[in-house]
Coordinates of C-alpha atoms in Angstrom, one line a residue:
Chain A
M954 CA 113.5 79.5 33.1
E955 CA 116.4 80.6 35.6
D956 CA 114.3 83.3 36.9
A957 CA 111.4 80.9 37.7
K958 CA 113.7 78.8 39.7
V959 CA 114.9 81.7 41.6
I960 CA 111.4 82.8 42.3
E961 CA 110.5 79.6 43.3
N962 CA 113.5 79.2 45.8
L963 CA 112.9 82.7 47.4
R964 CA 109.0 81.9 47.7
S965 CA 109.8 78.8 49.8
V966 CA 112.3 80.8 51.9
V967 CA 109.9 83.7 52.3
L968 CA 106.8 81.9 52.5
K969 CA 107.9 78.8 54.5
E970 CA 105.3 76.2 54.0
S971 CA 103.4 76.4 57.6
A972 CA 101.9 73.7 59.9
S973 CA 98.4 73.6 59.8
L974 CA 96.8 74.6 63.1
E975 CA 93.3 73.8 62.0
G976 CA 91.9 71.5 64.7
S977 CA 94.7 71.8 67.2
C978 CA 94.5 75.5 67.9
D979 CA 91.5 77.7 68.7
R980 CA 90.7 80.3 66.2
I981 CA 91.0 83.9 67.1
N982 CA 87.5 85.5 67.0
G983 CA 86.6 88.5 68.8
Y984 CA 83.0 89.4 70.0
D985 CA 80.5 90.9 67.3
F986 CA 78.5 93.6 68.8
N987 CA 76.0 93.2 66.0
Q988 CA 74.6 90.6 68.0
G989 CA 73.6 93.1 70.7
V990 CA 75.4 93.9 74.1
N991 CA 75.3 90.5 75.6
Y992 CA 77.7 90.7 78.5
S993 CA 77.9 87.0 79.1
Q994 CA 78.5 86.3 75.4
L995 CA 81.1 89.0 75.6
L996 CA 82.9 87.5 78.5
K997 CA 82.7 84.1 76.8
S998 CA 84.4 85.7 73.7
F999 CA 87.5 86.7 75.6
A1000 CA 88.8 83.2 75.6
F1001 CA 89.1 83.5 71.8
T1002 CA 90.2 87.3 71.6
G1003 CA 94.0 86.7 72.6
F1004 CA 96.6 88.1 75.1
Q1005 CA 95.2 88.5 78.3
A1006 CA 91.6 88.1 77.6
S1007 CA 92.5 84.7 76.4
N1008 CA 94.1 84.0 79.9
F1009 CA 91.2 85.1 81.5
G1010 CA 89.0 82.8 79.4
D1011 CA 91.4 80.0 80.5
A1012 CA 90.8 81.2 84.2
I1013 CA 87.1 81.1 83.7
Q1014 CA 87.5 77.6 82.4
T1015 CA 89.8 76.3 85.4
V1016 CA 87.6 77.9 87.9
N1017 CA 84.5 76.3 86.5
Q1018 CA 86.5 73.0 86.5
M1019 CA 87.2 73.7 90.2
L1020 CA 83.4 73.8 90.8
E1021 CA 82.5 70.9 88.8
W1022 CA 85.0 68.4 89.8
R1023 CA 83.7 65.4 91.8
L1024 CA 85.6 62.5 93.3
S1025 CA 83.4 60.3 91.0
H1026 CA 85.2 61.6 88.1
E1027 CA 88.3 59.9 89.2
Q1028 CA 89.1 56.2 89.2
V1029 CA 88.6 54.3 92.5
T1030 CA 92.0 53.7 93.9
E1031 CA 93.0 50.2 95.5
D1032 CA 93.7 51.6 98.8
C1033 CA 90.9 53.9 99.5
S1034 CA 88.3 53.2 102.2
E1035 CA 84.9 51.7 102.0
E1036 CA 83.4 54.9 102.4
E1037 CA 85.4 56.3 99.5
K1038 CA 84.0 53.5 97.2
N1039 CA 80.5 54.5 97.9
P1040 CA 79.4 56.4 94.6
T1041 CA 77.1 58.8 96.4
Y1042 CA 79.9 59.7 98.7
R1043 CA 82.1 60.2 95.7
E1044 CA 79.4 62.4 93.9
S1045 CA 79.4 64.6 97.0
V1046 CA 83.2 65.0 97.4
K1047 CA 84.1 68.4 95.8
C1048 CA 87.4 70.6 95.3
K1049 CA 88.5 72.5 98.3
I1050 CA 89.1 76.3 97.1
F1051 CA 91.6 78.5 98.9
L1052 CA 91.0 82.1 98.3
G1053 CA 94.0 84.8 98.7
F1054 CA 93.9 88.5 98.1
T1055 CA 95.9 91.4 99.3
S1056 CA 94.4 94.2 101.4
N1057 CA 94.1 96.9 98.7
L1058 CA 91.4 94.8 97.1
I1059 CA 89.4 95.0 100.3
S1060 CA 89.8 98.7 100.1
S1061 CA 88.3 98.4 96.7
G1062 CA 84.7 97.5 95.7
V1063 CA 86.1 93.7 95.3
R1064 CA 85.4 93.4 98.8
D1065 CA 81.7 93.2 98.0
V1066 CA 82.3 90.5 95.5
I1067 CA 84.4 88.5 98.1
R1068 CA 81.8 88.8 100.6
Y1069 CA 79.4 87.1 98.0
L1070 CA 81.6 84.3 97.8
V1071 CA 82.1 83.8 101.7
Q1072 CA 78.3 84.5 102.4
H1073 CA 77.3 81.6 100.0
H1074 CA 80.5 79.4 101.4
M1075 CA 81.8 79.2 98.2
V1076 CA 85.5 79.0 99.1
E1077 CA 86.8 77.2 102.2
V1078 CA 90.0 79.0 103.3
I1079 CA 91.0 82.7 103.1
V1080 CA 94.6 84.1 103.4
T1081 CA 95.0 87.9 103.4
T1082 CA 97.3 90.6 104.9
T1083 CA 96.3 92.7 108.0
G1084 CA 94.6 95.5 105.5
G1085 CA 92.4 92.9 104.3
I1086 CA 90.9 92.5 107.9
E1087 CA 90.7 95.9 109.2
E1088 CA 89.5 97.6 106.0
D1089 CA 86.5 95.1 106.0
I1090 CA 85.6 96.2 109.6
I1091 CA 86.4 99.6 109.0
K1092 CA 83.9 99.9 106.0
C1093 CA 81.1 99.0 108.5
L1094 CA 82.1 101.9 110.6
G1095 CA 82.9 104.5 108.1
D1096 CA 83.0 105.0 104.2
T1097 CA 86.0 104.8 101.8
Y1098 CA 85.7 107.5 99.1
K1099 CA 87.1 107.7 95.3
G1100 CA 89.8 110.1 95.0
D1101 CA 92.7 110.0 92.3
F1102 CA 96.2 108.8 92.0
S1103 CA 97.3 112.6 91.6
L1104 CA 96.3 113.9 94.7
P1105 CA 99.0 115.7 96.3
G1106 CA 100.2 113.9 99.6
A1107 CA 101.0 116.9 101.8
A1108 CA 97.5 118.4 101.0
L1109 CA 95.8 115.2 102.0
R1110 CA 97.9 114.7 105.3
S1111 CA 96.6 118.3 106.3
K1112 CA 93.2 117.2 105.7
G1113 CA 93.5 113.8 107.5
L1114 CA 93.0 111.9 104.4
N1115 CA 94.7 108.9 103.5
R1116 CA 95.3 107.8 99.9
I1117 CA 95.2 104.1 99.0
G1118 CA 95.9 104.4 95.2
N1119 CA 92.7 106.4 93.9
L1120 CA 90.9 105.9 97.0
L1121 CA 90.5 107.9 100.1
V1122 CA 90.1 106.9 103.6
P1123 CA 89.4 109.6 106.3
N1124 CA 91.6 109.2 109.5
D1125 CA 88.5 109.4 111.4
N1126 CA 87.6 105.8 110.1
Y1127 CA 90.8 104.6 111.9
C1128 CA 89.8 106.4 115.0
K1129 CA 86.4 104.7 115.0
F1130 CA 88.3 101.4 114.5
E1131 CA 90.4 102.2 117.4
D1132 CA 87.4 102.9 119.8
W1133 CA 85.6 99.7 118.4
I1134 CA 88.4 97.3 119.0
I1135 CA 90.4 98.1 122.3
P1136 CA 87.4 97.1 124.3
I1137 CA 87.2 93.9 122.3
F1138 CA 90.9 93.2 122.9
D1139 CA 90.2 94.0 126.7
Q1140 CA 87.6 91.3 126.8
M1141 CA 90.0 88.7 124.9
L1142 CA 92.6 89.4 127.4
V1143 CA 90.3 88.7 130.3
E1144 CA 89.2 85.4 128.4
Q1145 CA 92.9 84.7 128.0
N1146 CA 93.6 85.1 131.7
T1147 CA 90.5 83.6 133.1
Q1148 CA 89.3 80.9 130.7
H1149 CA 93.0 79.9 129.3
V1150 CA 92.1 81.1 125.7
L1151 CA 95.2 80.9 123.6
W1152 CA 94.4 83.4 120.8
T1153 CA 95.8 82.7 117.1
P1154 CA 95.6 85.3 114.3
S1155 CA 92.7 83.3 112.8
K1156 CA 90.7 83.0 116.1
L1157 CA 91.1 86.7 116.8
I1158 CA 89.9 87.6 113.4
A1159 CA 86.7 85.0 113.9
R1160 CA 86.1 87.3 117.0
L1161 CA 86.1 90.4 115.0
G1162 CA 83.8 88.9 112.5
K1163 CA 81.5 88.0 115.2
E1164 CA 81.6 91.4 116.9
I1165 CA 81.0 93.4 113.7
N1166 CA 77.7 91.4 113.1
N1167 CA 77.3 93.3 109.7
E1168 CA 76.0 91.4 106.8
S1169 CA 78.1 93.9 104.3
S1170 CA 81.5 92.3 106.0
Y1171 CA 83.1 89.3 104.6
L1172 CA 84.6 88.4 108.0
Y1173 CA 80.9 88.3 109.4
W1174 CA 80.2 85.7 106.9
A1175 CA 83.3 84.0 107.3
Y1176 CA 82.6 83.7 111.2
K1177 CA 79.0 82.6 110.5
N1178 CA 80.0 79.8 107.9
D1179 CA 83.1 78.7 109.9
I1180 CA 85.5 79.5 107.0
P1181 CA 89.0 80.2 108.6
V1182 CA 90.8 83.4 107.8
F1183 CA 94.6 83.4 108.0
C1184 CA 96.7 86.3 108.5
P1185 CA 100.1 85.3 109.7
G1186 CA 101.4 88.9 109.5
L1187 CA 98.5 90.2 111.8
T1188 CA 100.7 92.9 113.4
D1189 CA 101.4 94.8 109.8
G1190 CA 98.7 97.2 109.7
S1191 CA 96.4 99.4 111.7
L1192 CA 95.3 96.3 113.7
G1193 CA 98.8 95.7 114.6
D1194 CA 99.0 99.6 115.8
M1195 CA 96.1 98.5 117.8
L1196 CA 97.8 95.6 119.5
Y1197 CA 100.7 97.8 119.9
F1198 CA 98.8 100.6 122.0
H1199 CA 96.6 97.8 124.0
S1200 CA 99.9 96.5 125.3
F1201 CA 100.8 99.5 127.2
R1202 CA 97.5 100.0 128.9
S1203 CA 96.6 96.3 129.4
P1204 CA 99.7 94.2 128.6
G1205 CA 99.8 90.4 128.1
L1206 CA 97.5 89.7 125.2
V1207 CA 99.2 86.9 123.3
V1208 CA 98.7 85.9 119.6
D1209 CA 100.1 82.6 118.6
V1210 CA 101.1 82.1 115.1
V1211 CA 102.5 78.5 115.5
Q1212 CA 99.0 77.2 116.0
D1213 CA 97.7 78.9 113.0
I1214 CA 100.5 77.3 110.7
R1215 CA 99.4 73.9 111.9
A1216 CA 95.9 74.9 111.1
M1217 CA 96.6 76.3 107.7
N1218 CA 99.0 73.5 106.5
G1219 CA 96.5 71.0 107.8
E1220 CA 93.8 72.6 105.6
A1221 CA 95.9 71.3 102.8
V1222 CA 97.4 68.2 104.2
H1223 CA 94.1 66.6 105.0
A1224 CA 92.2 67.7 102.2
N1225 CA 92.5 64.3 100.6
P1226 CA 90.7 62.6 98.8
R1227 CA 89.5 66.0 97.7
K1228 CA 91.4 68.1 95.1
T1229 CA 92.5 71.4 95.8
G1230 CA 92.3 74.7 93.9
M1231 CA 93.9 78.2 94.7
I1232 CA 92.5 81.6 93.4
I1233 CA 95.2 84.2 94.3
L1234 CA 94.8 87.9 93.8
G1235 CA 97.6 89.8 94.0
G1236 CA 101.0 88.6 95.2
G1237 CA 103.0 89.0 98.5
L1238 CA 102.2 86.9 101.6
P1239 CA 98.8 85.6 100.6
K1240 CA 100.1 84.3 97.4
H1241 CA 103.1 82.4 98.9
H1242 CA 101.1 81.3 102.1
I1243 CA 98.6 79.4 100.0
C1244 CA 101.1 78.0 97.7
N1245 CA 103.5 76.7 100.5
A1246 CA 100.5 75.1 102.3
N1247 CA 99.6 73.2 99.0
M1248 CA 103.3 72.1 98.8
M1249 CA 102.6 70.1 102.0
R1250 CA 100.3 67.9 99.8
N1251 CA 102.6 68.0 96.9
G1252 CA 100.9 70.7 95.0
A1253 CA 97.5 72.1 94.0
D1254 CA 95.4 70.7 91.3
Y1255 CA 94.2 74.0 90.1
A1256 CA 95.7 77.4 90.2
V1257 CA 94.5 81.0 88.9
F1258 CA 96.8 83.8 89.6
I1259 CA 95.3 87.3 89.0
N1260 CA 98.2 90.0 89.5
T1261 CA 100.2 92.4 87.8
A1262 CA 103.6 91.7 89.0
Q1263 CA 106.4 90.5 86.7
E1264 CA 109.0 87.8 87.0
F1265 CA 112.1 89.6 85.8
D1266 CA 113.0 90.5 89.3
G1267 CA 112.8 87.0 90.7
S1268 CA 110.0 88.0 93.0
D1269 CA 107.7 85.5 94.2
S1270 CA 104.9 87.9 93.7
G1271 CA 105.8 88.0 89.9
A1272 CA 106.6 84.2 89.5
R1273 CA 104.2 82.5 87.0
P1274 CA 102.6 79.1 88.0
D1275 CA 105.3 77.1 86.4
E1276 CA 107.8 78.4 89.0
A1277 CA 105.7 77.1 91.6
V1278 CA 105.6 73.9 90.0
S1279 CA 109.3 73.5 90.3
W1280 CA 108.7 73.9 94.0
G1281 CA 105.9 71.4 94.1
K1282 CA 103.4 74.0 94.9
I1283 CA 101.4 73.2 92.0
R1284 CA 101.1 69.8 90.6
A1285 CA 102.8 69.0 87.1
S1286 CA 99.5 67.6 86.1
A1287 CA 97.6 70.6 87.4
K1288 CA 95.6 73.1 85.4
S1289 CA 96.9 76.6 86.2
V1290 CA 96.7 80.0 84.4
K1291 CA 97.9 83.6 85.4
V1292 CA 96.0 86.6 84.1
H1293 CA 98.1 89.5 84.1
C1294 CA 95.4 92.1 84.9
D1295 CA 94.3 94.4 87.8
A1296 CA 91.8 92.2 89.9
T1297 CA 89.5 94.9 90.3
I1298 CA 88.7 94.2 86.8
A1299 CA 89.3 90.6 86.3
F1300 CA 87.9 89.3 89.5
P1301 CA 84.3 90.5 89.4
L1302 CA 84.1 89.6 85.7
L1303 CA 85.6 86.2 86.7
V1304 CA 83.1 85.5 89.6
A1305 CA 80.4 86.5 87.0
E1306 CA 81.0 83.5 84.8
T1307 CA 82.0 81.1 87.5
F1308 CA 80.6 81.2 91.0
A1309 CA 77.8 83.6 90.3
A1310 CA 76.7 81.7 87.1
T1311 CA 76.7 78.3 88.8
R1312 CA 74.8 79.5 91.8
E1313 CA 72.2 81.5 89.5
K1314 CA 72.0 78.0 87.5
T1315 CA 71.2 76.0 90.7
T1316 CA 68.8 78.6 92.3
N1317 CA 67.1 79.8 89.1
P1318 CA 67.2 76.7 87.0
N1319 CA 64.7 78.2 84.5
S1320 CA 66.3 81.4 83.8
S1321 CA 68.4 81.8 80.5
S1322 CA 71.9 83.0 80.6
Chain B
M935 CA 104.5 102.1 154.6
S936 CA 103.3 101.4 158.2
D937 CA 100.8 103.7 160.0
E938 CA 98.1 105.3 158.0
E939 CA 97.3 107.7 160.5
H940 CA 100.6 108.8 161.3
H941 CA 101.2 109.1 157.4
F942 CA 98.2 111.6 156.9
E943 CA 99.6 113.7 159.8
S944 CA 102.8 114.2 158.0
K945 CA 101.1 115.5 154.7
A946 CA 100.4 118.9 154.3
D947 CA 96.9 118.4 152.4
A948 CA 95.8 115.5 154.8
G949 CA 92.7 113.6 153.3
A950 CA 93.1 115.0 149.8
S951 CA 93.5 112.4 147.0
K952 CA 96.9 111.1 145.9
T953 CA 96.5 112.0 142.3
F954 CA 94.4 114.4 139.9
P955 CA 93.4 114.2 136.3
Q956 CA 95.1 115.9 133.6
Q957 CA 94.8 115.7 129.9
A958 CA 97.6 113.6 128.3
G959 CA 98.4 116.0 125.7
T960 CA 99.2 118.7 128.3
I961 CA 101.8 116.7 130.3
R962 CA 105.2 118.0 129.5
K963 CA 108.6 117.0 130.0
N964 CA 109.9 117.1 133.7
G965 CA 106.2 116.9 134.7
Y966 CA 104.8 113.7 136.7
I967 CA 102.8 111.3 135.7
V968 CA 101.5 107.8 137.3
I969 CA 102.4 104.7 135.1
K970 CA 101.5 101.4 136.3
N971 CA 100.7 103.0 139.7
R972 CA 103.9 104.4 140.2
A973 CA 104.7 108.2 140.5
C974 CA 107.2 108.9 137.8
K975 CA 108.8 112.1 136.4
V976 CA 108.5 112.4 132.4
V977 CA 111.8 112.6 130.7
E978 CA 110.5 112.4 127.2
V979 CA 107.2 113.0 125.4
S980 CA 106.5 112.5 121.9
T981 CA 103.3 112.9 120.1
S982 CA 101.9 111.2 116.9
K983 CA 99.3 112.9 115.0
T984 CA 95.8 111.1 114.2
G985 CA 96.3 108.8 111.5
K986 CA 96.1 105.1 110.5
H987 CA 96.9 104.0 114.1
G988 CA 93.7 106.0 115.3
H989 CA 93.5 109.0 117.6
A990 CA 96.6 111.1 118.1
K991 CA 98.6 109.6 120.9
C992 CA 101.3 110.9 123.5
H993 CA 104.3 108.5 124.2
F994 CA 105.8 109.2 127.7
V995 CA 109.1 107.8 128.8
A996 CA 109.3 108.3 132.5
I997 CA 111.5 107.5 135.5
D998 CA 109.8 106.0 138.7
I999 CA 110.6 109.0 141.3
F1000 CA 111.3 106.3 144.0
N1001 CA 113.3 103.4 142.5
G1002 CA 114.7 104.9 139.5
K1003 CA 113.0 102.4 137.0
K1004 CA 112.3 103.6 133.4
L1005 CA 108.8 103.2 132.5
E1006 CA 106.6 103.9 129.4
D1007 CA 103.1 104.6 128.4
I1008 CA 101.3 105.5 125.3
V1009 CA 97.9 107.3 125.8
P1010 CA 95.4 109.0 123.4
S1011 CA 96.1 112.6 123.8
S1012 CA 92.6 113.6 124.6
H1013 CA 92.4 111.1 127.3
N1014 CA 93.0 111.9 131.1
C1015 CA 96.0 110.6 132.9
D1016 CA 96.6 110.6 136.6
V1017 CA 99.1 113.1 137.9
P1018 CA 100.7 112.2 141.4
H1019 CA 100.6 115.0 144.0
V1020 CA 104.3 115.3 145.0
N1021 CA 105.3 117.0 148.0
R1022 CA 108.7 117.8 149.5
T1023 CA 108.9 118.4 153.2
D1024 CA 112.0 119.2 155.1
Y1025 CA 112.7 117.6 158.5
Q1026 CA 115.5 118.0 160.9
L1027 CA 117.5 114.7 161.5
I1028 CA 117.5 113.8 165.1
D1029 CA 118.7 110.2 165.2
I1030 CA 119.4 107.0 163.1
S1031 CA 118.4 103.8 164.6
E1032 CA 120.5 100.5 164.5
D1033 CA 117.8 98.9 162.0
G1034 CA 118.1 101.6 159.6
F1035 CA 115.2 103.7 160.6
V1036 CA 115.4 107.8 161.0
S1037 CA 114.1 109.8 163.8
L1038 CA 112.9 113.1 162.3
L1039 CA 111.7 116.5 164.0
T1040 CA 108.2 117.5 162.9
E1041 CA 107.1 121.0 162.8
S1042 CA 104.7 120.5 165.5
G1043 CA 107.6 119.3 167.8
G1044 CA 106.9 115.6 167.6
T1045 CA 109.0 112.8 166.1
K1046 CA 108.6 111.1 162.8
D1047 CA 110.0 107.7 162.9
D1048 CA 108.5 105.5 160.3
L1049 CA 111.1 106.3 157.6
K1050 CA 114.0 104.2 156.5
L1051 CA 117.2 105.5 155.3
P1052 CA 117.2 105.9 151.6
T1053 CA 118.7 103.3 149.4
D1054 CA 120.8 105.7 147.2
D1055 CA 124.4 104.9 148.2
T1056 CA 125.7 108.6 147.9
L1057 CA 122.9 110.1 150.0
L1058 CA 123.1 107.2 152.3
T1059 CA 126.8 107.6 152.9
Q1060 CA 126.3 111.6 153.3
I1061 CA 123.9 111.0 156.0
K1062 CA 125.6 108.2 157.8
D1063 CA 128.9 110.3 158.0
G1064 CA 127.5 113.6 158.5
F1065 CA 125.4 112.4 161.5
A1066 CA 128.3 110.5 162.8
E1067 CA 130.3 113.6 162.7
G1068 CA 127.5 115.4 164.7
K1069 CA 126.6 117.7 161.7
D1070 CA 123.2 119.3 161.8
L1071 CA 121.3 118.0 159.1
V1072 CA 117.9 118.6 157.7
V1073 CA 116.8 115.8 155.1
T1074 CA 114.1 116.5 152.4
V1075 CA 111.4 113.9 152.3
M1076 CA 109.5 113.3 148.9
S1077 CA 106.2 111.9 149.3
A1078 CA 103.8 110.9 146.6
M1079 CA 101.0 107.9 146.2
G1080 CA 101.4 106.8 149.7
E1081 CA 105.2 106.4 149.6
E1082 CA 107.9 108.5 151.1
Q1083 CA 111.6 108.5 150.8
I1084 CA 114.5 111.0 151.7
C1085 CA 115.5 112.5 148.6
A1086 CA 118.1 115.4 149.8
L1087 CA 120.3 116.5 152.5
K1088 CA 121.3 119.9 154.0
D1089 CA 124.1 120.8 156.4
I1090 CA 122.4 123.7 158.6
G1091 CA 125.4 123.8 161.1
P1092 CA 127.8 126.6 161.3
K1093 CA 130.6 126.5 158.6

């Protein structure tokens, strides 16, 4: 009798009665390859695979919400204008998407995925670092090659090869970039002095997009579709080197960052009644610049961060969306997710299940996914 | 400077151009270079190899040979730069006028009166004092890019 009681007590300690998760939490269920190699189903299964795959699944869901939201989904507010009360108008009002990425992604093949988004006007504001500008242009002038992380630096230097991770960019590409861009700066200086043009980073970038005139370039499409590309750190890259050299031969070119911060913050502040969404690949300047702009409108409504940075060092790059909530950069009510993954893997797959899938449905309504 | 005709007479190579092109990568320290249309003497050259900033470049720091100002330029090393022809000619000092012009004896026996006293204080004092004392003075006139200036002084009189 005693033993039975002891065993019973032990049981209730070791095997503590658990709360039922049935109905409140999703079941973990990975992809079954017995159903064939169906990539779309495989990606959909990530949501129920756990860890970062599940975060990735959440990211897909969040981006699809950005794409599906219409003002007509919201209640009509008391103080809105007549136009805003019109149901047809409300159907047409969509979420404004900010896309940010670091320059290494433009050196990588993700540049072509971004070009697709810009080509089809699927994002409205872009923020990147200087490399994100020049690498796109340079790829129209010369190729980037696959190398290896372990290639020794001194040997590469002697051969005039620059390493970006496991990619290689020959020096010659930068020489071509210099030969291409200096005459453009000369012309811009003339326009500044004779037509009183005051250049800003975004205007300069739009001009480069116009001049490169190449459909493989995302900057070309950004120029064509009137999508502003902000780069407040414009001097921190090869483009900055070119501005530096140009200033010796033909001094006087002015690039105004103040006008651009007005424009960037304005994109967020004047977005209402639209919702805003942020898709940010990597950390650093692009991540903060977009979040900060959205702070001006009391926070974005959707946020997807894809990066490999960690928060333990207090960096902004590694900060999770919840930290941004404390700053008012993301609304407390917003849907946000961070996918801890290299964007070269996560982003093409994300676009496949969101932007591209949506576009496929609208352009090929009869095809099955 | 005033009279173009007079100017050509005083130069040894009358009619020649004021500069000649030279590849930037071959210009060395203590050489001459034209920066912002000024004749300058190079005090520092550094080269950055071809890289992310594009072609290999030469960074020149030079001093304007007439007014002593420091000028800089960065040029791709394969490009040509203008190098000024810098000439030095000696003339005997004949007279100093009240308004600061000097009268110099030319090789042909005529006079050259279009040059002002130098602005450098030390040289100026030496000339004025030396002349006042009746010394036989020879001045060295440096000319480049259409500009001339007295740059040195010699006392050729008996010791």
